[in-house]
């Protein structure tokens, strides 16, 4: 079975083809970073228009990369949510139209399930059950995973997601959009212990997160530093970035350790855009070594939004006979626990 996957939930246009026998045979990605940079964030209308321009050329490029024709495709998967409604509608409309023209089944895929299952694309894939830490610009969640579609939400952010907090703090430091990765690079030059940021909600039971307060703490630290120094020096920027990143990483570590202990599991999966963060990967690797457990990540190219995770997730569900009619329905808000399980 070969499945074409289309991802258009936000500001990346991703198209990929997953082959049941060969694995991933095509992976095309276009990012809109340059388009939104002047605005300091994603402009939904511009994102939708760019998806319209880029999706069909990327589908053609993916077919060419895989040396396939439309007649070789057995199903189409597309991101149906969560995400920006206009962007989702572009991908779903194109997917539905092609499925009708090619006479193949189509299926709307949950964006975060795609992220969760992205590590399955690796040779060293995790086996069920495991704890998944999903960290991106829009979500921070801890999920117990007993199989595809068998998800128990253990905790989530009650305000800003970790990736969102990274981007907002980067903007306060005057870094260009998207700022999360730039802040992490800045943190590599920072001095430990000059600034100490709080680790929110770690002093109380539970597995929920809160990161909006860290952004406020960063703003206050920046303003105080300007008062004391007259201006924000490059070293001070690095030191603030280091302290902020360290607080986020330690908070995530504490919650992951707590989730593993409460569930008696020893496998941890981390996925989503923030899972590419080097400090987070290093710290969680050390944690799992201490706990005599295992940690799994996707390749960096599969951490951010991409078509490969949608094609693979769609393949798993289409193979089980799941598909939808021609009605175009997207869900900007969609709880992953609402998904139906498949026979694993």
JSON list of N, CA and C in Angstrom, two decimals, residues 99-145:
[
{"chain": "A", "resi": 99, "resn": "UNK", "atom": "N", "xyz": [-8.41, 12.48, -4.28]},
{"chain": "A", "resi": 99, "resn": "UNK", "atom": "CA", "xyz": [-8.93, 11.15, -3.95]},
{"chain": "A", "resi": 99, "resn": "UNK", "atom": "C", "xyz": [-10.11, 10.81, -4.85]},
{"chain": "A", "resi": 100, "resn": "UNK", "atom": "N", "xyz": [-10.96, 11.78, -5.11]},
{"chain": "A", "resi": 100, "resn": "UNK", "atom": "CA", "xyz": [-12.11, 11.56, -5.99]},
{"chain": "A", "resi": 100, "resn": "UNK", "atom": "C", "xyz": [-11.64, 11.30, -7.43]},
{"chain": "A", "resi": 101, "resn": "UNK", "atom": "N", "xyz": [-10.67, 12.12, -7.88]},
{"chain": "A", "resi": 101, "resn": "UNK", "atom": "CA", "xyz": [-10.19, 11.97, -9.25]},
{"chain": "A", "resi": 101, "resn": "UNK", "atom": "C", "xyz": [-9.42, 10.66, -9.45]},
{"chain": "A", "resi": 102, "resn": "UNK", "atom": "N", "xyz": [-8.65, 10.27, -8.44]},
{"chain": "A", "resi": 102, "resn": "UNK", "atom": "CA", "xyz": [-7.83, 9.06, -8.55]},
{"chain": "A", "resi": 102, "resn": "UNK", "atom": "C", "xyz": [-8.58, 7.81, -8.09]},
{"chain": "A", "resi": 103, "resn": "UNK", "atom": "N", "xyz": [-9.78, 8.01, -7.54]},
{"chain": "A", "resi": 103, "resn": "UNK", "atom": "CA", "xyz": [-10.63, 6.91, -7.07]},
{"chain": "A", "resi": 103, "resn": "UNK", "atom": "C", "xyz": [-9.92, 6.06, -6.00]},
{"chain": "A", "resi": 104, "resn": "UNK", "atom": "N", "xyz": [-9.41, 6.76, -4.98]},
{"chain": "A", "resi": 104, "resn": "UNK", "atom": "CA", "xyz": [-8.77, 6.10, -3.84]},
{"chain": "A", "resi": 104, "resn": "UNK", "atom": "C", "xyz": [-9.39, 6.66, -2.56]},
{"chain": "A", "resi": 105, "resn": "UNK", "atom": "N", "xyz": [-9.32, 5.93, -1.45]},
{"chain": "A", "resi": 105, "resn": "UNK", "atom": "CA", "xyz": [-9.86, 6.44, -0.18]},
{"chain": "A", "resi": 105, "resn": "UNK", "atom": "C", "xyz": [-9.00, 7.57, 0.37]},
{"chain": "A", "resi": 106, "resn": "UNK", "atom": "N", "xyz": [-9.63, 8.43, 1.15]},
{"chain": "A", "resi": 106, "resn": "UNK", "atom": "CA", "xyz": [-8.94, 9.53, 1.81]},
{"chain": "A", "resi": 106, "resn": "UNK", "atom": "C", "xyz": [-9.31, 9.56, 3.28]},
{"chain": "A", "resi": 107, "resn": "UNK", "atom": "N", "xyz": [-8.41, 10.10, 4.09]},
{"chain": "A", "resi": 107, "resn": "UNK", "atom": "CA", "xyz": [-8.62, 10.11, 5.53]},
{"chain": "A", "resi": 107, "resn": "UNK", "atom": "C", "xyz": [-7.99, 11.35, 6.15]},
{"chain": "A", "resi": 108, "resn": "UNK", "atom": "N", "xyz": [-8.75, 12.05, 6.99]},
{"chain": "A", "resi": 108, "resn": "UNK", "atom": "CA", "xyz": [-8.22, 13.16, 7.75]},
{"chain": "A", "resi": 108, "resn": "UNK", "atom": "C", "xyz": [-7.46, 12.66, 8.97]},
{"chain": "A", "resi": 109, "resn": "UNK", "atom": "N", "xyz": [-6.24, 13.15, 9.15]},
{"chain": "A", "resi": 109, "resn": "UNK", "atom": "CA", "xyz": [-5.35, 12.69, 10.22]},
{"chain": "A", "resi": 109, "resn": "UNK", "atom": "C", "xyz": [-5.20, 13.77, 11.28]},
{"chain": "A", "resi": 110, "resn": "UNK", "atom": "N", "xyz": [-5.08, 13.34, 12.52]},
{"chain": "A", "resi": 110, "resn": "UNK", "atom": "CA", "xyz": [-4.84, 14.25, 13.64]},
{"chain": "A", "resi": 110, "resn": "UNK", "atom": "C", "xyz": [-3.37, 14.67, 13.64]},
{"chain": "A", "resi": 111, "resn": "UNK", "atom": "N", "xyz": [-3.15, 15.98, 13.61]},
{"chain": "A", "resi": 111, "resn": "UNK", "atom": "CA", "xyz": [-1.79, 16.52, 13.52]},
{"chain": "A", "resi": 111, "resn": "UNK", "atom": "C", "xyz": [-0.89, 16.02, 14.64]},
{"chain": "A", "resi": 112, "resn": "UNK", "atom": "N", "xyz": [-1.39, 16.02, 15.88]},
{"chain": "A", "resi": 112, "resn": "UNK", "atom": "CA", "xyz": [-0.55, 15.63, 17.00]},
{"chain": "A", "resi": 112, "resn": "UNK", "atom": "C", "xyz": [-0.34, 14.12, 17.05]},
{"chain": "A", "resi": 113, "resn": "UNK", "atom": "N", "xyz": [-1.28, 13.34, 16.53]},
{"chain": "A", "resi": 113, "resn": "UNK", "atom": "CA", "xyz": [-1.02, 11.90, 16.42]},
{"chain": "A", "resi": 113, "resn": "UNK", "atom": "C", "xyz": [0.12, 11.67, 15.43]},
{"chain": "A", "resi": 114, "resn": "UNK", "atom": "N", "xyz": [0.16, 12.49, 14.39]},
{"chain": "A", "resi": 114, "resn": "UNK", "atom": "CA", "xyz": [1.28, 12.41, 13.45]},
{"chain": "A", "resi": 114, "resn": "UNK", "atom": "C", "xyz": [2.60, 12.64, 14.15]},
{"chain": "A", "resi": 115, "resn": "UNK", "atom": "N", "xyz": [2.67, 13.68, 14.96]},
{"chain": "A", "resi": 115, "resn": "UNK", "atom": "CA", "xyz": [3.90, 13.95, 15.72]},
{"chain": "A", "resi": 115, "resn": "UNK", "atom": "C", "xyz": [4.23, 12.78, 16.65]},
{"chain": "A", "resi": 116, "resn": "UNK", "atom": "N", "xyz": [3.22, 12.29, 17.34]},
{"chain": "A", "resi": 116, "resn": "UNK", "atom": "CA", "xyz": [3.42, 11.22, 18.31]},
{"chain": "A", "resi": 116, "resn": "UNK", "atom": "C", "xyz": [4.00, 9.97, 17.65]},
{"chain": "A", "resi": 117, "resn": "UNK", "atom": "N", "xyz": [3.55, 9.68, 16.43]},
{"chain": "A", "resi": 117, "resn": "UNK", "atom": "CA", "xyz": [3.99, 8.46, 15.75]},
{"chain": "A", "resi": 117, "resn": "UNK", "atom": "C", "xyz": [5.21, 8.67, 14.86]},
{"chain": "A", "resi": 118, "resn": "UNK", "atom": "N", "xyz": [5.71, 9.91, 14.76]},
{"chain": "A", "resi": 118, "resn": "UNK", "atom": "CA", "xyz": [6.87, 10.18, 13.92]},
{"chain": "A", "resi": 118, "resn": "UNK", "atom": "C", "xyz": [8.09, 9.33, 14.29]},
{"chain": "A", "resi": 119, "resn": "UNK", "atom": "N", "xyz": [8.36, 9.04, 15.58]},
{"chain": "A", "resi": 119, "resn": "UNK", "atom": "CA", "xyz": [9.50, 8.18, 15.90]},
{"chain": "A", "resi": 119, "resn": "UNK", "atom": "C", "xyz": [9.38, 6.77, 15.33]},
{"chain": "A", "resi": 120, "resn": "UNK", "atom": "N", "xyz": [8.18, 6.35, 14.93]},
{"chain": "A", "resi": 120, "resn": "UNK", "atom": "CA", "xyz": [7.99, 5.03, 14.33]},
{"chain": "A", "resi": 120, "resn": "UNK", "atom": "C", "xyz": [8.62, 4.94, 12.95]},
{"chain": "A", "resi": 121, "resn": "UNK", "atom": "N", "xyz": [8.98, 6.09, 12.38]},
{"chain": "A", "resi": 121, "resn": "UNK", "atom": "CA", "xyz": [9.65, 6.10, 11.08]},
{"chain": "A", "resi": 121, "resn": "UNK", "atom": "C", "xyz": [11.12, 5.69, 11.19]},
{"chain": "A", "resi": 122, "resn": "UNK", "atom": "N", "xyz": [11.64, 5.62, 12.42]},
{"chain": "A", "resi": 122, "resn": "UNK", "atom": "CA", "xyz": [13.04, 5.26, 12.64]},
{"chain": "A", "resi": 122, "resn": "UNK", "atom": "C", "xyz": [13.21, 3.74, 12.72]},
{"chain": "A", "resi": 123, "resn": "UNK", "atom": "N", "xyz": [14.42, 3.29, 12.44]},
{"chain": "A", "resi": 123, "resn": "UNK", "atom": "CA", "xyz": [14.70, 1.85, 12.55]},
{"chain": "A", "resi": 123, "resn": "UNK", "atom": "C", "xyz": [14.55, 1.38, 13.99]},
{"chain": "A", "resi": 124, "resn": "UNK", "atom": "N", "xyz": [15.02, 2.20, 14.92]},
{"chain": "A", "resi": 124, "resn": "UNK", "atom": "CA", "xyz": [14.90, 1.86, 16.34]},
{"chain": "A", "resi": 124, "resn": "UNK", "atom": "C", "xyz": [13.62, 2.49, 16.87]},
{"chain": "A", "resi": 125, "resn": "UNK", "atom": "N", "xyz": [12.49, 1.92, 16.52]},
{"chain": "A", "resi": 125, "resn": "UNK", "atom": "CA", "xyz": [11.20, 2.47, 16.90]},
{"chain": "A", "resi": 125, "resn": "UNK", "atom": "C", "xyz": [10.77, 1.96, 18.27]},
{"chain": "A", "resi": 126, "resn": "UNK", "atom": "N", "xyz": [10.06, 2.79, 19.04]},
{"chain": "A", "resi": 126, "resn": "UNK", "atom": "CA", "xyz": [9.60, 2.32, 20.36]},
{"chain": "A", "resi": 126, "resn": "UNK", "atom": "C", "xyz": [8.45, 1.34, 20.23]},
{"chain": "A", "resi": 127, "resn": "UNK", "atom": "N", "xyz": [8.35, 0.45, 21.20]},
{"chain": "A", "resi": 127, "resn": "UNK", "atom": "CA", "xyz": [7.21, -0.46, 21.26]},
{"chain": "A", "resi": 127, "resn": "UNK", "atom": "C", "xyz": [6.25, 0.04, 22.33]},
{"chain": "A", "resi": 128, "resn": "UNK", "atom": "N", "xyz": [5.00, -0.34, 22.21]},
{"chain": "A", "resi": 128, "resn": "UNK", "atom": "CA", "xyz": [3.98, 0.08, 23.18]},
{"chain": "A", "resi": 128, "resn": "UNK", "atom": "C", "xyz": [4.08, -0.78, 24.44]},
{"chain": "A", "resi": 129, "resn": "UNK", "atom": "N", "xyz": [3.72, -0.26, 25.61]},
{"chain": "A", "resi": 129, "resn": "UNK", "atom": "CA", "xyz": [3.25, 1.11, 25.87]},
{"chain": "A", "resi": 129, "resn": "UNK", "atom": "C", "xyz": [4.43, 2.04, 26.16]},
{"chain": "A", "resi": 130, "resn": "UNK", "atom": "N", "xyz": [4.17, 3.35, 26.07]},
{"chain": "A", "resi": 130, "resn": "UNK", "atom": "CA", "xyz": [5.19, 4.34, 26.44]},
{"chain": "A", "resi": 130, "resn": "UNK", "atom": "C", "xyz": [4.51, 5.66, 26.83]},
{"chain": "A", "resi": 131, "resn": "UNK", "atom": "N", "xyz": [5.31, 6.54, 27.42]},
{"chain": "A", "resi": 131, "resn": "UNK", "atom": "CA", "xyz": [4.87, 7.90, 27.72]},
{"chain": "A", "resi": 131, "resn": "UNK", "atom": "C", "xyz": [5.37, 8.80, 26.59]},
{"chain": "A", "resi": 132, "resn": "UNK", "atom": "N", "xyz": [4.50, 9.64, 26.06]},
{"chain": "A", "resi": 132, "resn": "UNK", "atom": "CA", "xyz": [4.90, 10.58, 25.01]},
{"chain": "A", "resi": 132, "resn": "UNK", "atom": "C", "xyz": [4.85, 12.00, 25.55]},
{"chain": "A", "resi": 133, "resn": "UNK", "atom": "N", "xyz": [5.94, 12.73, 25.35]},
{"chain": "A", "resi": 133, "resn": "UNK", "atom": "CA", "xyz": [5.98, 14.15, 25.63]},
{"chain": "A", "resi": 133, "resn": "UNK", "atom": "C", "xyz": [5.89, 14.88, 24.29]},
{"chain": "A", "resi": 134, "resn": "UNK", "atom": "N", "xyz": [4.77, 15.55, 24.06]},
{"chain": "A", "resi": 134, "resn": "UNK", "atom": "CA", "xyz": [4.55, 16.27, 22.82]},
{"chain": "A", "resi": 134, "resn": "UNK", "atom": "C", "xyz": [4.78, 17.75, 23.09]},
{"chain": "A", "resi": 135, "resn": "UNK", "atom": "N", "xyz": [5.82, 18.31, 22.49]},
{"chain": "A", "resi": 135, "resn": "UNK", "atom": "CA", "xyz": [6.17, 19.70, 22.74]},
{"chain": "A", "resi": 135, "resn": "UNK", "atom": "C", "xyz": [6.34, 20.44, 21.43]},
{"chain": "A", "resi": 136, "resn": "UNK", "atom": "N", "xyz": [5.47, 21.44, 21.22]},
{"chain": "A", "resi": 136, "resn": "UNK", "atom": "CA", "xyz": [5.53, 22.21, 19.98]},
{"chain": "A", "resi": 136, "resn": "UNK", "atom": "C", "xyz": [5.11, 23.64, 20.28]},
{"chain": "A", "resi": 137, "resn": "UNK", "atom": "N", "xyz": [4.93, 24.42, 19.20]},
{"chain": "A", "resi": 137, "resn": "UNK", "atom": "CA", "xyz": [4.50, 25.79, 19.38]},
{"chain": "A", "resi": 137, "resn": "UNK", "atom": "C", "xyz": [3.08, 25.92, 19.89]},
{"chain": "A", "resi": 138, "resn": "UNK", "atom": "N", "xyz": [2.26, 24.92, 19.63]},
{"chain": "A", "resi": 138, "resn": "UNK", "atom": "CA", "xyz": [0.87, 25.00, 20.03]},
{"chain": "A", "resi": 138, "resn": "UNK", "atom": "C", "xyz": [0.45, 24.03, 21.12]},
{"chain": "A", "resi": 139, "resn": "UNK", "atom": "N", "xyz": [1.30, 23.05, 21.44]},
{"chain": "A", "resi": 139, "resn": "UNK", "atom": "CA", "xyz": [0.91, 22.01, 22.39]},
{"chain": "A", "resi": 139, "resn": "UNK", "atom": "C", "xyz": [2.09, 21.62, 23.30]},
{"chain": "A", "resi": 140, "resn": "UNK", "atom": "N", "xyz": [1.77, 21.37, 24.54]},
{"chain": "A", "resi": 140, "resn": "UNK", "atom": "CA", "xyz": [2.68, 20.67, 25.46]},
{"chain": "A", "resi": 140, "resn": "UNK", "atom": "C", "xyz": [1.83, 19.67, 26.22]},
{"chain": "A", "resi": 141, "resn": "UNK", "atom": "N", "xyz": [2.06, 18.39, 25.96]},
{"chain": "A", "resi": 141, "resn": "UNK", "atom": "CA", "xyz": [1.21, 17.35, 26.53]},
{"chain": "A", "resi": 141, "resn": "UNK", "atom": "C", "xyz": [2.04, 16.15, 26.95]},
{"chain": "A", "resi": 142, "resn": "UNK", "atom": "N", "xyz": [1.58, 15.50, 28.01]},
{"chain": "A", "resi": 142, "resn": "UNK", "atom": "CA", "xyz": [2.09, 14.19, 28.40]},
{"chain": "A", "resi": 142, "resn": "UNK", "atom": "C", "xyz": [0.97, 13.18, 28.17]},
{"chain": "A", "resi": 143, "resn": "UNK", "atom": "N", "xyz": [1.26, 12.14, 27.40]},
{"chain": "A", "resi": 143, "resn": "UNK", "atom": "CA", "xyz": [0.24, 11.18, 27.00]},
{"chain": "A", "resi": 143, "resn": "UNK", "atom": "C", "xyz": [0.74, 9.76, 27.27]},
{"chain": "A", "resi": 144, "resn": "UNK", "atom": "N", "xyz": [-0.10, 8.96, 27.87]},
{"chain": "A", "resi": 144, "resn": "UNK", "atom": "CA", "xyz": [0.20, 7.52, 27.95]},
{"chain": "A", "resi": 144, "resn": "UNK", "atom": "C", "xyz": [-0.31, 6.88, 26.66]},
{"chain": "A", "resi": 145, "resn": "UNK", "atom": "N", "xyz": [0.57, 6.11, 26.00]},
{"chain": "A", "resi": 145, "resn": "UNK", "atom": "CA", "xyz": [0.25, 5.51, 24.71]},
{"chain": "A", "resi": 145, "resn": "UNK", "atom": "C", "xyz": [0.32, 4.00, 24.84]}
]
